[in-house]
Tab-separated table of C-alpha atoms in Angstrom:
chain	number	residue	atom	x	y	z
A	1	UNK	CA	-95.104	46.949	108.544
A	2	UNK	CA	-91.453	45.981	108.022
A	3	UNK	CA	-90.195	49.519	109.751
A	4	UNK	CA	-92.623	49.020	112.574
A	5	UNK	CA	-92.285	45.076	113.026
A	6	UNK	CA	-95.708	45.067	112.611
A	7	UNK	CA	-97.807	41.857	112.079
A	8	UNK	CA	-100.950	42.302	110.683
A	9	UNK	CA	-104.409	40.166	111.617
A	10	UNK	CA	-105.007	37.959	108.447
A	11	UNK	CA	-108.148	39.894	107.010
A	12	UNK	CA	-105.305	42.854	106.551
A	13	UNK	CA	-102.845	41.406	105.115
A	14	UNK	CA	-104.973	39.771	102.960
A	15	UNK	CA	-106.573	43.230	101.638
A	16	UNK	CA	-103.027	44.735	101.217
A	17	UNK	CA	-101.305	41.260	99.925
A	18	UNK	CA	-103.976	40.612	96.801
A	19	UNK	CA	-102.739	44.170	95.406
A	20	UNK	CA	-98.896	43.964	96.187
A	21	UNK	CA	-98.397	40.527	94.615
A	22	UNK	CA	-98.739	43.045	91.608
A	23	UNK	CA	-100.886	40.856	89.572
A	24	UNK	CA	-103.680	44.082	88.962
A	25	UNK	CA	-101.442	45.830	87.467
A	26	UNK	CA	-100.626	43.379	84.455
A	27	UNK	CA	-104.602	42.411	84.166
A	28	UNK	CA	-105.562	45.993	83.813
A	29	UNK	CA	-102.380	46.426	80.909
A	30	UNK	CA	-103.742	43.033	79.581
A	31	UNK	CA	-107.483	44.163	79.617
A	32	UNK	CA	-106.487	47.581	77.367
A	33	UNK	CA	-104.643	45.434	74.597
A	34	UNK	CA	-107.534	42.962	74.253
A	35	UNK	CA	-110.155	46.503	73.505
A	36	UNK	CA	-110.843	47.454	69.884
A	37	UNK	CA	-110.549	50.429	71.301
A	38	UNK	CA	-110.190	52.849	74.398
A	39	UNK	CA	-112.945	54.962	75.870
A	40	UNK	CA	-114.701	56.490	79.268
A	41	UNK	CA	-116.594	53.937	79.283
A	42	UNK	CA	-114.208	50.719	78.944
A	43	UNK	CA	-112.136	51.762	80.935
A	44	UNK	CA	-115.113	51.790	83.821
A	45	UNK	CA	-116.072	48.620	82.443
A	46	UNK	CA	-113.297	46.561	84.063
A	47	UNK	CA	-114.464	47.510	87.335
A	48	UNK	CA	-117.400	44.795	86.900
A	49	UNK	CA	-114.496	42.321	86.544
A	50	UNK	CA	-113.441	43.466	90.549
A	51	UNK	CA	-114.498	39.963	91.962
A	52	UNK	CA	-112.505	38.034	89.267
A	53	UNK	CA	-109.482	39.850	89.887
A	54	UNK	CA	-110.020	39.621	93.489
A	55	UNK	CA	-109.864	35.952	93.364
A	56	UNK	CA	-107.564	35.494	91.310
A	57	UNK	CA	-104.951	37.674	92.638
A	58	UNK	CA	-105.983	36.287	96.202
A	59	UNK	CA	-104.872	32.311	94.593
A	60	UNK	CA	-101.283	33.947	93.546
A	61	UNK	CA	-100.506	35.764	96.978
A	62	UNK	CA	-101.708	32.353	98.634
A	63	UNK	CA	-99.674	30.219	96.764
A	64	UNK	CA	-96.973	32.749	96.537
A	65	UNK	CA	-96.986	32.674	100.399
A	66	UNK	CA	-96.568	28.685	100.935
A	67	UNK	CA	-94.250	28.328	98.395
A	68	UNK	CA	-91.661	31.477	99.409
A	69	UNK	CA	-92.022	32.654	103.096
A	70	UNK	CA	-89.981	30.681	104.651
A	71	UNK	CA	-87.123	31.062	102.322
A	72	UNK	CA	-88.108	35.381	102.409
A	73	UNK	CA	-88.316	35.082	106.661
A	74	UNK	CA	-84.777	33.830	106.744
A	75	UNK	CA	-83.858	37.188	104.397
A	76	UNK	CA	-85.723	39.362	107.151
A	77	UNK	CA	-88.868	39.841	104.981
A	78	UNK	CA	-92.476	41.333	106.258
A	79	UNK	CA	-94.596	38.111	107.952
A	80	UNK	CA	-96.836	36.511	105.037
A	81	UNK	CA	-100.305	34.583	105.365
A	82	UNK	CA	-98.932	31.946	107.140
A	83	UNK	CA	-97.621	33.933	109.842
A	84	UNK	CA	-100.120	36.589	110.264
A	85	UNK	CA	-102.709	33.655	110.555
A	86	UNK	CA	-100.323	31.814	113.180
A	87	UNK	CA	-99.911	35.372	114.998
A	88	UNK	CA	-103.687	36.229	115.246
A	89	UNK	CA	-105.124	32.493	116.200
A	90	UNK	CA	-102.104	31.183	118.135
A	91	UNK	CA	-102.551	27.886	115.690
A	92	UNK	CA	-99.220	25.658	114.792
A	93	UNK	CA	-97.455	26.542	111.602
A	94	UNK	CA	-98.697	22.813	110.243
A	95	UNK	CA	-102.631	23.895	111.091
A	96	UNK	CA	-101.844	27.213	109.402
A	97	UNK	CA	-100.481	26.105	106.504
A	98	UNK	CA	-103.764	23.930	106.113
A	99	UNK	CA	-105.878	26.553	106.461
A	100	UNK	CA	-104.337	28.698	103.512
A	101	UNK	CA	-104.541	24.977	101.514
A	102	UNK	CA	-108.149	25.287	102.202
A	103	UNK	CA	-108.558	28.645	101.613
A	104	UNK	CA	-107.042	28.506	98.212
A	105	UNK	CA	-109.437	26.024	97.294
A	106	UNK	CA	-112.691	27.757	98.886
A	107	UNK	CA	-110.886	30.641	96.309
A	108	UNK	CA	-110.834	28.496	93.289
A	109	UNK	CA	-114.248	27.545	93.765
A	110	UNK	CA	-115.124	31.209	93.731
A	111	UNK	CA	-113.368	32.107	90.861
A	112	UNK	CA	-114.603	29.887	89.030
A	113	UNK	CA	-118.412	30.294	90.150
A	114	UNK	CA	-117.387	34.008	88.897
A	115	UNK	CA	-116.086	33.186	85.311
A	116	UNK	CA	-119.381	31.208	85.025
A	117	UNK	CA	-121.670	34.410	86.151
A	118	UNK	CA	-119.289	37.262	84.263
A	119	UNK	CA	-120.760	39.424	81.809
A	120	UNK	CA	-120.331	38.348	78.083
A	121	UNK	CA	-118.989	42.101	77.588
A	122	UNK	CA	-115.427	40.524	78.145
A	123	UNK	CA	-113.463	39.178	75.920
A	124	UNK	CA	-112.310	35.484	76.222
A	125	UNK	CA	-108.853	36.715	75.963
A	126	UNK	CA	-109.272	38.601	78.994
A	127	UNK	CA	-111.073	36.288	80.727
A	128	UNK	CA	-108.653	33.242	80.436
A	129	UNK	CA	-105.629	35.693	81.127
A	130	UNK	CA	-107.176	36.068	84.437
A	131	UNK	CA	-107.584	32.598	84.780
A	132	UNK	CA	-104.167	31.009	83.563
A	133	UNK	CA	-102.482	34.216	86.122
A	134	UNK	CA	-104.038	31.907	88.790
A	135	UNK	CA	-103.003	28.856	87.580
A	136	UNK	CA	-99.541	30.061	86.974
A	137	UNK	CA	-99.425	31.476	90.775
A	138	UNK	CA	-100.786	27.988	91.659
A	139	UNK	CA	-98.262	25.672	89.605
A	140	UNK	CA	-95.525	27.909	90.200
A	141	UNK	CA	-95.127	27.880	93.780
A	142	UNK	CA	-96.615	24.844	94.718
A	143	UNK	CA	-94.275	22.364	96.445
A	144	UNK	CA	-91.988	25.246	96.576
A	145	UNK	CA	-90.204	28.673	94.604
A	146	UNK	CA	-90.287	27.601	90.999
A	147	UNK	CA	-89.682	30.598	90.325
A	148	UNK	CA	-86.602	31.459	92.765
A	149	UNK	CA	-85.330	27.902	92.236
A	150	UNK	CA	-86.220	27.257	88.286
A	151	UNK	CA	-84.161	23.696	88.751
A	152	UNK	CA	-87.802	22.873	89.811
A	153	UNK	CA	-88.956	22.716	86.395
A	154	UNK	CA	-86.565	19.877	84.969
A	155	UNK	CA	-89.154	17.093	86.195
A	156	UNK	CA	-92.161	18.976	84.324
A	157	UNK	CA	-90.017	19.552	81.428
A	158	UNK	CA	-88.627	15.527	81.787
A	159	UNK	CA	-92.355	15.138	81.711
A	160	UNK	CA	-93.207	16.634	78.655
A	161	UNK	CA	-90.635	15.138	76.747
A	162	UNK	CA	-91.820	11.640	77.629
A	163	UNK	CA	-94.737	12.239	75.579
A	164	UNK	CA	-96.978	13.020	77.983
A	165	UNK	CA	-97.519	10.190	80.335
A	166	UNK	CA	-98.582	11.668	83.386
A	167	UNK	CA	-101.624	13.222	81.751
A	168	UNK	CA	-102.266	9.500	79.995
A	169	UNK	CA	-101.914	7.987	83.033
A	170	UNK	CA	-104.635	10.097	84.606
A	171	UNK	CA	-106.864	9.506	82.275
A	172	UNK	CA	-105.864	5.767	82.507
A	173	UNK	CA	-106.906	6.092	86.672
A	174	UNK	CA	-110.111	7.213	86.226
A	175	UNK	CA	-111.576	5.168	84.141
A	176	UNK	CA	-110.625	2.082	86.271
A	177	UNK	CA	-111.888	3.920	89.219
A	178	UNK	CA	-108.700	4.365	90.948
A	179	UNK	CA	-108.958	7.542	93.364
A	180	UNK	CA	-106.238	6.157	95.821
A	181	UNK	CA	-103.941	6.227	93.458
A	182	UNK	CA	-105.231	9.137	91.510
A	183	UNK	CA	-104.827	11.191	95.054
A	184	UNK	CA	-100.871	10.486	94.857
A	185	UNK	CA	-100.600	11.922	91.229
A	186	UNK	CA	-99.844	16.032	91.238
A	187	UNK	CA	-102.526	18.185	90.352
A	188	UNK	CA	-101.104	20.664	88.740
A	189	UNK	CA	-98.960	18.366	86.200
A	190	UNK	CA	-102.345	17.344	85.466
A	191	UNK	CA	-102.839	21.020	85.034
A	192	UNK	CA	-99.709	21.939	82.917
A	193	UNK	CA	-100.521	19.059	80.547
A	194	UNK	CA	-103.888	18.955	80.576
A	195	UNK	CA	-104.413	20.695	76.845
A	196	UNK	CA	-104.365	17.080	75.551
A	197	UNK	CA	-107.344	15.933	77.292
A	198	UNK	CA	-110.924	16.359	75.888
A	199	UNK	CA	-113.508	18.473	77.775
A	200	UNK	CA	-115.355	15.288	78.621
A	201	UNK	CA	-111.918	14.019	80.551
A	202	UNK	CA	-111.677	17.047	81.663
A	203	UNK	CA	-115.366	17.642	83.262
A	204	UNK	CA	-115.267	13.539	84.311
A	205	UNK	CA	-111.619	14.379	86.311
A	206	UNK	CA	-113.333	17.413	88.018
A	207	UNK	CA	-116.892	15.286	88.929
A	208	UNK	CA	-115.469	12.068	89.788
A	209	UNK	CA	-112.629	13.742	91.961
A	210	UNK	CA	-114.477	16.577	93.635
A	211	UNK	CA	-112.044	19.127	93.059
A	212	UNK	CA	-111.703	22.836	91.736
A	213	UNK	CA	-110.853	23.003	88.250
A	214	UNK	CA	-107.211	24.527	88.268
């Protein structure tokens, strides 16, 4: 693509960008050091986990996408999702970018429908390695490159050392009802933090919110 200025429709990208963002490889490493031990037949196991690794590898290249292309285009990189979907449907780079937004929910919802349905032959280890890979992909490079420009992090880390308030203060909104102002807090702080809530806050920020649980 890059030697032949190529720009791909978005259905293929999409099937070469889930495998290049190189998440499959570290599930798959992951997946053998959670195993008792290794035979024929758990290593075919894994395949049965396709979907969930689909997803979730689909949630990192999204994010990865609206969080580093620009910054990559101006170094002469390969087009990303944002492009190849501006390319193929001759939309804005604003409608674009909501699209992939969208997308990366419809994704979440999928991956977690997934998790739900998954065979009880994995382990939880594996499981919620899958999952946190596609929380880190969606924390990371939301609202930018966290991970090209790490100065992101001071605010979450500011955060953390003020015992926790933005999680508190979450909790705080719902119960008073306040979804106007709950809209303007970051998900994923609620995300990074979230280990202090109880399930019940937890399941009661997801119902009374309408959102995927990142």
């Amino acid at each position: 693509w890059f030697n032949d200025g190529y720009t791909p429709p978005f259905k293929e990208f999409i099937e070469n960008a889930y495998v290049s963002i190189g998440i499959v490889p570290i599930i798959r490493h992951v997946y053998l050091l959670t195993l008792p031990s290794v035979t024929k037949e758990t290593l075919k196991r894994i395949e049965r986990a396709g979907n969930l690794i689909r997803y979730a590898c689909i949630i990192v290249r999204l994010t990865n996408d609206m969080g580093t292309s620009s910054d990559e285009l101006e170094r002469g990189d390969v087009p990303k999702s944002v492009q190849c979907y501006m390319h193929e449907t001759g939309a804005t780079e604003d409608e674009a970018k909501a699209y992939i937004k969208q997308l990366t929910l419809e994704t979440w919802k999928k991956l977690n429908k997934e998790r739900q349905t998954i065979d009880s032959e994995f382990s939880h280890e594996f499981i919620d390695c899958i999952m946190n890979l596609a929380r880190m992909g969606h924390f990371m490079y939301t609202d930018g490159d966290k991970h090209g420009k790490p100065d992101m992090f001071k605010p979450y880390e500011l955060e953390r050392l003020s015992g926790n308030h933005v999680a508190k203060k979450t909790v705080r909104l719902l119960r008073h009802g306040q979804k106007r102002d709950l809209y303007k807090m970051t998900r994923l702080q609620m995300m990074v933090n979230d280990s202090h809530l109880s399930i019940r806050e937890k399941h009661t920020f997801v119902s009374k919110m309408n959102l995927v649980t990142l």
